[in-house]
Coordinates of C-alpha atoms and ligand atoms in Angstrom, one line a residue:
M29 CA -24.0 -28.9 14.1
T30 CA -20.5 -27.1 14.4
K31 CA -19.8 -23.8 12.7
Q32 CA -16.5 -22.6 11.9
Y33 CA -15.2 -18.9 12.6
D34 CA -12.0 -17.0 12.4
V35 CA -13.2 -15.1 15.6
V36 CA -15.9 -15.7 18.1
V37 CA -16.8 -13.0 20.6
I38 CA -18.6 -13.6 23.7
G39 CA -20.7 -10.7 24.8
S40 CA -22.2 -7.8 22.7
G41 CA -21.6 -4.8 25.1
P42 CA -19.3 -1.9 24.0
A43 CA -16.1 -4.0 24.1
G44 CA -17.5 -7.1 22.5
Y45 CA -19.6 -5.5 19.6
V46 CA -16.9 -3.1 18.7
A47 CA -14.3 -6.1 18.6
A48 CA -16.7 -8.0 16.5
I49 CA -17.5 -5.3 13.9
R50 CA -13.7 -4.4 13.7
C51 CA -12.7 -8.1 13.2
A52 CA -15.2 -8.5 10.4
Q53 CA -14.0 -5.1 8.8
L54 CA -10.5 -6.8 8.9
G55 CA -11.9 -9.8 6.9
F56 CA -12.3 -12.1 9.7
K57 CA -15.5 -14.5 9.6
T58 CA -16.7 -13.4 13.0
A59 CA -19.6 -14.4 15.5
C60 CA -20.8 -12.5 18.4
V61 CA -22.7 -14.4 21.0
E62 CA -25.2 -12.6 23.3
K63 CA -27.5 -14.1 26.0
W64 CA -29.2 -10.7 27.1
L65 CA -32.9 -10.8 27.0
N66 CA -35.0 -7.8 27.1
K67 CA -38.5 -7.4 28.9
E68 CA -40.1 -9.4 26.1
N69 CA -37.8 -12.1 26.5
K70 CA -36.0 -11.2 23.1
T71 CA -32.2 -11.3 22.5
V72 CA -30.9 -7.6 22.5
Y73 CA -27.3 -6.6 21.8
G74 CA -25.4 -3.8 23.6
G75 CA -24.8 -5.2 27.1
T76 CA -25.1 -3.3 30.3
C77 CA -24.1 0.1 28.5
L78 CA -27.0 0.2 26.2
N79 CA -29.6 -1.9 28.1
V80 CA -29.2 -0.8 31.6
G81 CA -26.1 1.5 31.9
C82 CA -24.5 4.4 30.2
I83 CA -27.5 5.0 27.6
P84 CA -30.7 4.7 29.9
S85 CA -29.1 6.6 32.8
K86 CA -28.1 9.4 30.5
A87 CA -31.6 9.5 29.1
L88 CA -33.0 9.9 32.7
L89 CA -30.4 12.4 33.6
D90 CA -31.2 14.5 30.5
S91 CA -35.0 14.4 31.2
S92 CA -34.5 15.3 35.0
H93 CA -32.2 18.0 34.1
K94 CA -34.7 19.6 31.6
F95 CA -37.2 19.3 34.5
V96 CA -35.1 21.2 37.0
E97 CA -34.2 23.8 34.2
A98 CA -37.9 24.3 33.6
Q99 CA -39.0 24.3 37.1
S100 CA -36.2 26.5 38.8
H101 CA -34.0 28.2 36.1
F102 CA -36.1 29.2 33.1
S103 CA -37.5 32.2 35.3
A104 CA -33.9 33.8 35.2
H105 CA -34.2 34.1 31.5
G106 CA -37.7 35.7 31.7
I107 CA -39.5 32.6 30.8
S108 CA -42.5 31.9 32.9
L109 CA -44.5 28.5 32.8
G110 CA -47.3 27.3 34.9
K111 CA -46.8 24.4 37.2
V112 CA -44.2 22.2 35.9
A113 CA -44.9 18.5 36.3
M114 CA -43.0 15.3 35.5
D115 CA -44.8 12.2 34.0
V116 CA -42.5 9.6 35.4
P117 CA -43.8 6.7 33.2
A118 CA -43.6 9.0 30.1
M119 CA -39.9 9.8 31.0
V120 CA -39.2 6.0 31.6
G121 CA -40.9 5.0 28.4
R122 CA -38.7 7.7 26.4
K123 CA -35.7 6.1 28.0
D124 CA -36.9 2.7 26.8
K125 CA -37.4 4.0 23.1
V126 CA -33.8 5.3 23.2
V127 CA -32.4 2.0 24.3
D128 CA -34.5 0.2 21.8
Q129 CA -33.3 2.3 19.0
L130 CA -29.7 1.9 19.8
T131 CA -29.9 -2.0 20.5
Q132 CA -31.6 -2.4 17.2
G133 CA -28.8 -0.1 15.7
I134 CA -26.2 -2.6 16.7
K135 CA -28.4 -5.4 15.1
G136 CA -28.1 -3.2 11.8
L137 CA -24.3 -2.7 12.3
F138 CA -23.8 -6.5 12.6
A139 CA -25.7 -7.2 9.4
A140 CA -23.9 -4.2 7.5
N141 CA -20.7 -5.7 8.7
K142 CA -21.5 -9.4 8.2
V143 CA -21.1 -10.4 11.9
D144 CA -23.2 -13.4 12.9
G145 CA -25.2 -12.4 16.0
I146 CA -26.0 -15.7 17.8
A147 CA -28.4 -15.8 20.6
G148 CA -27.6 -17.9 23.6
S149 CA -25.2 -18.3 26.6
A150 CA -21.6 -19.0 25.4
K151 CA -19.0 -21.1 27.3
V152 CA -15.5 -21.5 26.3
V153 CA -14.7 -25.3 26.5
A154 CA -11.4 -25.3 24.7
S155 CA -9.0 -22.7 23.2
D156 CA -10.6 -23.1 20.0
R157 CA -14.2 -24.2 20.9
V158 CA -17.3 -22.4 22.2
V159 CA -20.5 -24.1 23.1
V160 CA -23.7 -21.8 22.9
S161 CA -27.0 -23.0 25.0
G162 CA -30.1 -21.4 23.4
Q163 CA -33.2 -20.3 25.5
D164 CA -34.8 -23.5 24.1
G165 CA -32.0 -25.8 25.5
V166 CA -30.5 -26.6 22.3
Q167 CA -26.7 -26.4 22.2
E168 CA -24.5 -25.7 19.1
E169 CA -20.7 -25.8 18.8
L170 CA -18.6 -22.9 17.3
L171 CA -15.2 -23.7 16.3
A172 CA -12.8 -20.5 16.3
K173 CA -9.2 -19.7 15.5
H174 CA -9.4 -16.9 18.1
I175 CA -11.9 -16.3 21.1
I176 CA -12.4 -12.8 22.5
I177 CA -14.3 -12.8 25.9
A178 CA -16.2 -9.5 26.5
A179 CA -18.7 -10.8 29.0
G180 CA -18.8 -7.6 31.1
S181 CA -19.8 -7.1 34.8
V182 CA -22.7 -7.3 37.2
P183 CA -23.7 -5.2 40.2
I184 CA -22.1 -6.4 43.5
D185 CA -24.7 -7.6 46.1
I186 CA -24.1 -7.0 49.8
P187 CA -25.9 -9.3 52.3
P188 CA -27.3 -6.5 54.5
T189 CA -29.4 -5.3 51.7
P190 CA -30.8 -8.1 49.4
I191 CA -32.1 -7.0 46.2
D192 CA -35.8 -7.6 45.5
Q193 CA -36.1 -5.1 42.6
E194 CA -39.1 -3.5 44.3
T195 CA -38.1 -1.7 47.2
I196 CA -34.4 -2.5 47.3
V197 CA -33.1 -2.2 43.9
D198 CA -29.8 -2.2 42.0
S199 CA -28.7 0.1 39.3
T200 CA -31.1 -1.7 36.9
G201 CA -34.2 -1.5 39.0
A202 CA -33.5 2.1 39.6
L203 CA -34.0 3.0 35.9
D204 CA -37.7 1.8 36.1
F205 CA -39.3 3.5 39.1
Q206 CA -42.8 4.5 37.9
A207 CA -43.2 7.2 40.6
V208 CA -40.8 9.5 42.4
P209 CA -40.1 8.0 45.8
K210 CA -40.6 10.2 48.7
R211 CA -37.6 9.1 50.6
L212 CA -34.9 7.5 48.5
G213 CA -31.7 5.9 50.1
V214 CA -28.4 5.2 48.1
I215 CA -25.8 3.0 49.2
G216 CA -22.6 4.1 47.8
A217 CA -21.3 7.7 46.9
G218 CA -19.7 6.3 43.7
V219 CA -20.5 7.0 40.0
I220 CA -23.8 5.2 39.9
G221 CA -25.0 6.5 43.3
L222 CA -24.3 10.0 42.4
E223 CA -25.9 9.6 38.9
L224 CA -29.0 7.9 39.8
G225 CA -29.2 9.8 43.1
S226 CA -29.3 13.0 41.2
V227 CA -32.0 11.8 38.8
W228 CA -34.6 11.3 41.7
A229 CA -33.5 14.2 43.7
R230 CA -34.1 16.5 40.7
L231 CA -37.8 15.2 40.6
G232 CA -38.4 15.8 44.1
A233 CA -37.1 12.7 46.1
K234 CA -35.4 13.5 49.5
V235 CA -32.2 11.5 48.6
T236 CA -29.7 10.4 51.3
V237 CA -26.5 8.7 50.1
L238 CA -24.9 6.5 52.7
E239 CA -21.0 6.0 51.9
A240 CA -18.9 3.8 53.8
L241 CA -15.6 5.7 53.2
D242 CA -14.6 9.0 55.0
D243 CA -13.4 10.6 51.8
F244 CA -15.7 11.6 49.1
L245 CA -14.7 10.6 45.5
P246 CA -11.3 9.3 46.4
A247 CA -10.3 8.9 42.7
V248 CA -11.1 12.6 42.1
D249 CA -8.6 15.4 42.5
R250 CA -9.3 16.8 46.0
Q251 CA -10.1 20.3 44.9
L252 CA -12.8 19.1 42.6
A253 CA -14.2 16.6 45.1
K254 CA -14.5 19.4 47.6
E255 CA -16.2 21.7 45.1
A256 CA -18.6 18.7 44.0
M257 CA -19.6 18.0 47.6
K258 CA -20.6 21.6 48.0
I259 CA -22.6 21.8 44.9
F260 CA -24.3 18.4 45.4
N261 CA -25.2 19.5 49.0
K262 CA -26.6 22.9 47.4
Q263 CA -28.8 20.5 45.1
G264 CA -30.2 18.7 48.0
L265 CA -28.4 15.6 48.1
E266 CA -27.6 14.5 51.5
L267 CA -24.2 12.7 51.5
K268 CA -23.3 10.9 54.7
M269 CA -19.7 9.8 54.7
G270 CA -18.3 7.3 57.0
A271 CA -21.7 5.5 57.1
R272 CA -21.4 1.8 56.7
V273 CA -24.6 -0.2 56.1
T274 CA -24.9 -3.3 58.2
G275 CA -28.5 -4.2 57.8
S276 CA -32.0 -3.5 56.6
T277 CA -35.7 -4.6 57.3
L278 CA -38.5 -4.4 55.1
S279 CA -41.7 -2.9 56.4
K280 CA -44.3 -5.3 57.6
A281 CA -47.1 -3.6 55.5
G282 CA -46.1 -5.3 52.1
G283 CA -42.5 -4.4 52.2
K284 CA -43.3 -0.9 51.0
S285 CA -40.5 0.7 52.9
V286 CA -37.1 -0.3 54.2
T287 CA -35.5 0.6 57.3
V288 CA -31.6 0.6 56.9
K289 CA -29.2 0.1 59.7
Y290 CA -25.8 1.8 59.5
T291 CA -22.8 2.6 61.7
D292 CA -21.0 5.9 61.7
Q293 CA -18.8 7.9 64.0
E294 CA -21.6 8.3 66.5
G295 CA -22.5 4.6 66.6
E296 CA -25.5 2.7 65.2
Q297 CA -28.1 4.7 63.2
K298 CA -31.4 3.9 61.5
Q299 CA -33.1 5.5 58.4
T300 CA -36.4 4.6 56.8
F301 CA -36.7 4.9 52.9
D302 CA -39.5 4.2 50.3
K303 CA -36.8 3.0 47.8
L304 CA -33.3 2.0 48.4
I305 CA -30.6 1.8 45.6
V306 CA -27.6 -0.4 46.2
A307 CA -24.7 0.9 44.2
V308 CA -21.6 -0.6 45.7
G309 CA -19.6 -1.3 42.8
R310 CA -19.6 -4.2 40.0
R311 CA -17.7 -7.4 39.6
P312 CA -16.5 -9.0 36.5
F313 CA -18.9 -11.7 35.2
T314 CA -17.0 -14.8 34.4
E315 CA -18.4 -17.6 36.3
S316 CA -20.4 -19.3 33.5
V317 CA -18.1 -18.2 30.6
L318 CA -15.1 -20.4 31.1
D319 CA -14.8 -24.2 31.6
A320 CA -12.0 -24.6 34.2
S321 CA -10.3 -27.3 31.9
V322 CA -9.4 -24.4 29.5
G323 CA -6.9 -23.1 31.9
V324 CA -7.6 -19.4 31.7
E325 CA -6.3 -17.7 34.7
L326 CA -8.4 -15.4 36.9
D327 CA -6.9 -13.0 39.5
E328 CA -7.9 -13.1 43.0
R329 CA -10.9 -10.6 42.5
G330 CA -12.2 -12.8 39.7
F331 CA -11.0 -10.7 36.7
I332 CA -9.6 -12.6 33.7
K333 CA -5.7 -12.1 33.7
V334 CA -4.6 -10.3 30.5
N335 CA -1.3 -8.7 29.3
E336 CA -1.2 -5.1 28.0
Q337 CA -2.5 -6.4 24.7
C338 CA -5.4 -8.2 26.4
A339 CA -4.1 -11.7 25.6
T340 CA -4.9 -14.3 28.4
N341 CA -2.3 -17.0 29.3
I342 CA -3.9 -19.4 26.7
A343 CA -2.9 -18.7 23.2
G344 CA -5.9 -17.8 20.9
V345 CA -8.0 -16.7 24.0
Y346 CA -8.3 -12.7 24.6
A347 CA -10.5 -10.7 27.0
V348 CA -11.5 -7.2 26.7
G349 CA -13.7 -4.8 28.9
D350 CA -15.0 -5.2 32.4
V351 CA -13.8 -8.8 32.6
V352 CA -10.4 -7.5 32.8
R353 CA -8.1 -5.1 34.9
G354 CA -8.5 -1.3 34.7
P355 CA -11.5 0.9 34.9
M356 CA -14.9 -0.4 34.1
L357 CA -15.7 2.0 31.4
A358 CA -17.3 1.5 28.1
H359 CA -14.8 3.7 26.0
K360 CA -11.8 1.6 27.6
G361 CA -13.5 -1.6 26.5
M362 CA -14.2 -0.4 23.0
E363 CA -10.5 0.6 22.5
E364 CA -9.6 -2.8 23.9
G365 CA -11.9 -4.7 21.3
V366 CA -10.3 -2.5 18.6
M367 CA -6.8 -3.4 19.7
V368 CA -7.4 -7.2 19.9
A369 CA -9.0 -7.2 16.4
E370 CA -6.2 -5.2 14.8
R371 CA -3.5 -7.2 16.4
L372 CA -5.1 -10.4 15.2
A373 CA -4.8 -8.7 11.7
G374 CA -1.0 -8.0 12.5
K375 CA -1.1 -4.6 13.2
K376 CA 0.7 -3.0 16.2
T377 CA -2.3 -1.2 17.8
Q378 CA -1.7 -0.5 21.7
V379 CA -4.3 1.1 23.9
N380 CA -2.8 4.0 25.9
Y381 CA -3.9 3.2 29.4
A382 CA -2.5 6.4 30.8
L383 CA -5.0 8.5 29.0
V384 CA -8.5 7.0 29.9
P385 CA -11.0 9.8 30.4
S386 CA -13.3 9.5 33.3
V387 CA -16.8 11.3 33.5
I388 CA -19.4 11.4 36.3
Y389 CA -22.5 12.7 34.6
T390 CA -24.1 14.7 37.3
H391 CA -24.8 18.4 36.7
P392 CA -22.3 19.9 36.7
E393 CA -20.4 17.0 35.2
I394 CA -17.1 15.9 36.6
A395 CA -14.4 14.8 34.1
W396 CA -10.7 14.2 34.3
V397 CA -7.8 12.6 32.6
G398 CA -4.1 12.1 33.6
K399 CA -2.8 12.6 37.0
N400 CA -4.2 14.7 39.8
E401 CA -2.4 16.9 42.2
E402 CA -2.3 14.3 45.0
Q403 CA -0.8 11.7 42.7
L404 CA 1.9 14.1 41.4
K405 CA 2.9 15.2 44.8
A406 CA 3.2 11.6 45.9
E407 CA 5.5 10.9 42.8
G408 CA 7.6 14.0 43.7
V409 CA 6.8 15.6 40.3
A410 CA 7.3 19.4 40.1
F411 CA 4.3 20.9 38.5
N412 CA 2.5 24.1 37.8
V413 CA -1.4 24.4 38.3
G414 CA -3.6 26.6 36.2
T415 CA -7.3 27.0 37.2
F416 CA -10.0 28.8 35.7
P417 CA -13.5 29.3 37.2
F418 CA -16.6 29.1 35.0
A419 CA -18.0 32.2 37.0
A420 CA -15.5 34.1 34.9
S421 CA -16.6 32.8 31.6
G422 CA -18.7 35.0 29.5
R423 CA -20.6 31.9 27.9
A424 CA -21.2 30.3 31.2
L425 CA -22.7 33.5 32.5
A426 CA -24.7 33.9 29.4
A427 CA -26.2 30.4 29.8
N428 CA -26.7 31.1 33.6
D429 CA -24.7 27.9 34.4
T430 CA -21.4 29.0 36.2
D431 CA -20.7 26.3 38.9
G432 CA -17.3 24.7 38.7
L433 CA -13.8 25.3 37.2
V434 CA -11.1 23.8 35.0
K435 CA -7.8 22.7 36.4
L436 CA -4.8 22.0 34.4
L437 CA -1.5 20.3 35.7
A438 CA 1.6 20.9 33.7
D439 CA 5.2 19.6 34.3
A440 CA 7.2 22.5 35.8
K441 CA 10.3 21.9 33.8
T442 CA 9.0 20.7 30.4
D443 CA 5.4 22.1 30.5
R444 CA 4.0 18.9 29.3
I445 CA 0.3 18.6 30.3
L446 CA 0.1 16.0 33.0
G447 CA -3.6 16.0 33.9
C448 CA -6.8 18.1 33.5
H449 CA -9.8 18.1 35.9
I450 CA -13.0 19.8 35.2
I451 CA -16.1 20.2 36.9
G452 CA -18.7 22.2 35.1
A453 CA -21.4 22.0 32.4
S454 CA -20.3 19.8 29.4
A455 CA -17.1 18.9 31.3
A456 CA -17.0 15.5 29.3
D457 CA -17.0 17.3 26.0
L458 CA -14.5 20.0 27.3
L459 CA -12.1 17.4 28.7
Q460 CA -11.9 15.6 25.3
Q461 CA -10.0 18.4 23.7
V462 CA -7.1 17.9 26.5
V463 CA -7.3 14.3 26.0
I464 CA -6.3 14.8 22.4
A465 CA -3.7 17.3 23.2
M466 CA -2.1 14.9 25.7
E467 CA -2.2 12.1 23.2
F468 CA 0.0 14.3 21.1
S469 CA 2.3 15.2 24.2
A470 CA 1.2 18.8 24.0
S471 CA 2.4 21.5 26.6
A472 CA 0.2 23.9 28.3
E473 CA 1.7 26.6 26.0
D474 CA 0.5 24.6 23.0
I475 CA -3.0 25.0 24.3
G476 CA -2.4 28.5 25.2
L477 CA -1.1 29.4 21.6
T478 CA -4.2 27.7 20.1
M479 CA -7.1 30.0 19.0
F480 CA -10.5 29.2 20.8
A481 CA -13.7 30.5 19.4
H482 CA -15.4 33.3 21.5
P483 CA -17.7 33.0 23.4
A484 CA -17.4 29.2 24.3
L485 CA -17.1 27.2 27.4
S486 CA -14.0 25.7 25.9
E487 CA -12.2 29.1 26.6
A488 CA -12.0 28.1 30.1
V489 CA -9.6 25.4 29.1
H490 CA -7.6 27.9 27.1
E491 CA -7.5 30.1 30.3
A492 CA -6.6 27.3 32.6
A493 CA -3.5 26.6 30.3
L494 CA -2.5 30.1 30.1
A495 CA -2.8 30.2 33.8
A496 CA -0.5 27.4 34.3
N497 CA 2.2 29.5 32.8
G498 CA 1.3 32.5 34.7
H499 CA -0.4 34.6 32.1
A500 CA -4.2 34.1 32.1
I501 CA -5.9 37.1 30.5
H502 CA -9.2 36.8 32.6
I503 CA -8.8 35.8 36.4
G504 CA -7.1 32.5 35.9
N505 CA -5.0 31.4 39.1
R506 CA -1.4 29.9 38.9
K507 CA 0.2 27.9 41.5
R508 CA 3.7 26.1 41.5
R509 CA 4.0 22.9 43.4
T510 CA 7.3 21.2 44.0
Ligands
NAD30 P1 -18.0 2.6 42.6 O1 -16.9 1.8 42.9 O2 -17.8 3.8 41.9 O3 -18.6 3.1 44.1 C1 -19.2 2.2 45.1 C2 -19.1 2.9 46.4 O4 -19.9 2.2 47.3 C3 -17.8 3.2 47.0 O5 -17.5 4.5 47.2 C4 -17.7 2.3 48.1 O6 -16.9 2.7 49.3 C5 -19.1 2.2 48.6 N1 -19.6 1.0 49.5 C6 -19.4 -0.1 49.3 N2 -19.8 -0.9 50.3 C7 -20.7 -0.1 51.1 C8 -21.5 -0.3 52.3 N3 -21.7 -1.3 52.8 N4 -21.9 0.8 52.9 C9 -21.8 2.2 52.4 N5 -21.0 2.4 51.1 C10 -20.4 1.2 50.5 O7 -19.2 1.6 42.1 P2 -20.7 2.1 41.3 O8 -20.9 3.5 41.5 O9 -21.5 0.9 41.6 O10 -20.0 1.7 39.8 C11 -19.7 0.6 39.3 C12 -18.7 0.6 38.0 O11 -19.5 1.1 37.1 C13 -17.7 1.6 38.3 O12 -16.4 1.0 38.0 C14 -17.9 2.7 37.4 O13 -16.8 3.3 36.8 C15 -18.8 2.3 36.4 N6 -19.9 3.2 36.0 C16 -19.4 4.2 35.2 C17 -20.2 5.2 34.9 C18 -19.5 6.5 34.1 O14 -18.6 6.3 33.6 N7 -20.0 7.6 34.2 C19 -21.3 5.2 35.2 C20 -22.0 4.2 35.9 C21 -21.0 3.3 36.3

């Protein structure tokens, strides 16, 4: 049987479900096809972010942070507890409940907005036609005026460490350990490696991160990356830079441990772990989504080629989120989903790709937007730097959480804010006020002239902005760079 729609969205991750809801809100008859099955073999919406990404990792990060607070920091507040223990299956069970609540929530949003959720694996077979294969092997055809591909991404496997989801796991397996591994290896000091490494290190694992690159967090402002390295080392994360993994051997006794071979400056090394997380990046998932006859172009890395408005080379076919160029971030995909929906309705919506915030949800968090010092220097832009350490924030001291700093970069001639880089508690939320300011082309002085509630962590942003113009009240530091 053939069903007819105005819009068919493939994938219900953040890019896809948001695109589908916005399309339906704008009056399009919309379907969203999803193939994701949960542990009970039931179709669930939400894609990687809700099922095995952003949300479950944050649930574990929050649980493990509370554990560290209770174990190591409550005493500073005069709170004494007996022996603090973590029930790992209970922690993982709570994470599963959070995931379940949110994926069910999308089902509810689809119903409220009259989006048809369709279970199965979708393939674009023509610019106006999608074939959906159900779990039972039954196929149905959907006719669509417009198709939005939001099929997401999958973890990259590397031949030296084949995933078995027992001893060698990817980011999905690392969310479901039922006990704290004594020795945990992590390959890749990227966002996933640091977040998941932090979870298990907080609970007592001896964590070693093997990173092929010599530079730590190359996309992050150097001053913040250095500060982050210091803090993570203090927290007990062992970060081995310039360590390229070349092989692995599971132990003979039931594969309960793995010995990893890697090369570093000193030559070939070996280290044995009880669990190994492979977090070396993700790749776009496009292989079974597009029939080659449709003619949608991919780039050399397998991303679907799109223009600034997420249109592919084939009229009527769009692609958003992790399957297209740009950072693999849920919020970037969501905004692309909204943009495509609104453009289909004749609006002129455009994502501002210059202002995509990035966050690493370690403790402290690392968050940034716009340009960093190194980029501005390379571009020959003259700029002022205002910094403010949380150690000088009354609110951070009161909370006993003083690691980190705010760094704000402003154009030396116009004072327009060019970037903001924060490492500290609640950095993601603090950064957002600067993202808004930058969206309105604000100057550092605009933030300086704004009244901030006292005492609050956000005052550190105020002080960094004042510091950029050389008149911080409390400590802030200004440098001029040309
Ligand atoms: P990543 O690209 O951030 O980091 C992977 C790291 O692995 C790199 O530093 C790379 O040099 C290293 N590496 C690659 N091969 C190696 C080898 N053989 N030996 C040692 N090191 C090696 O990738 P990720 O952390 O897997 O994350 C994947 C994607 O998911 C990213 O695009 C990220 O933005 C996204 N993500 C975002 C968040 C967030 O926003 N908080 C959280 C999780 C994931």
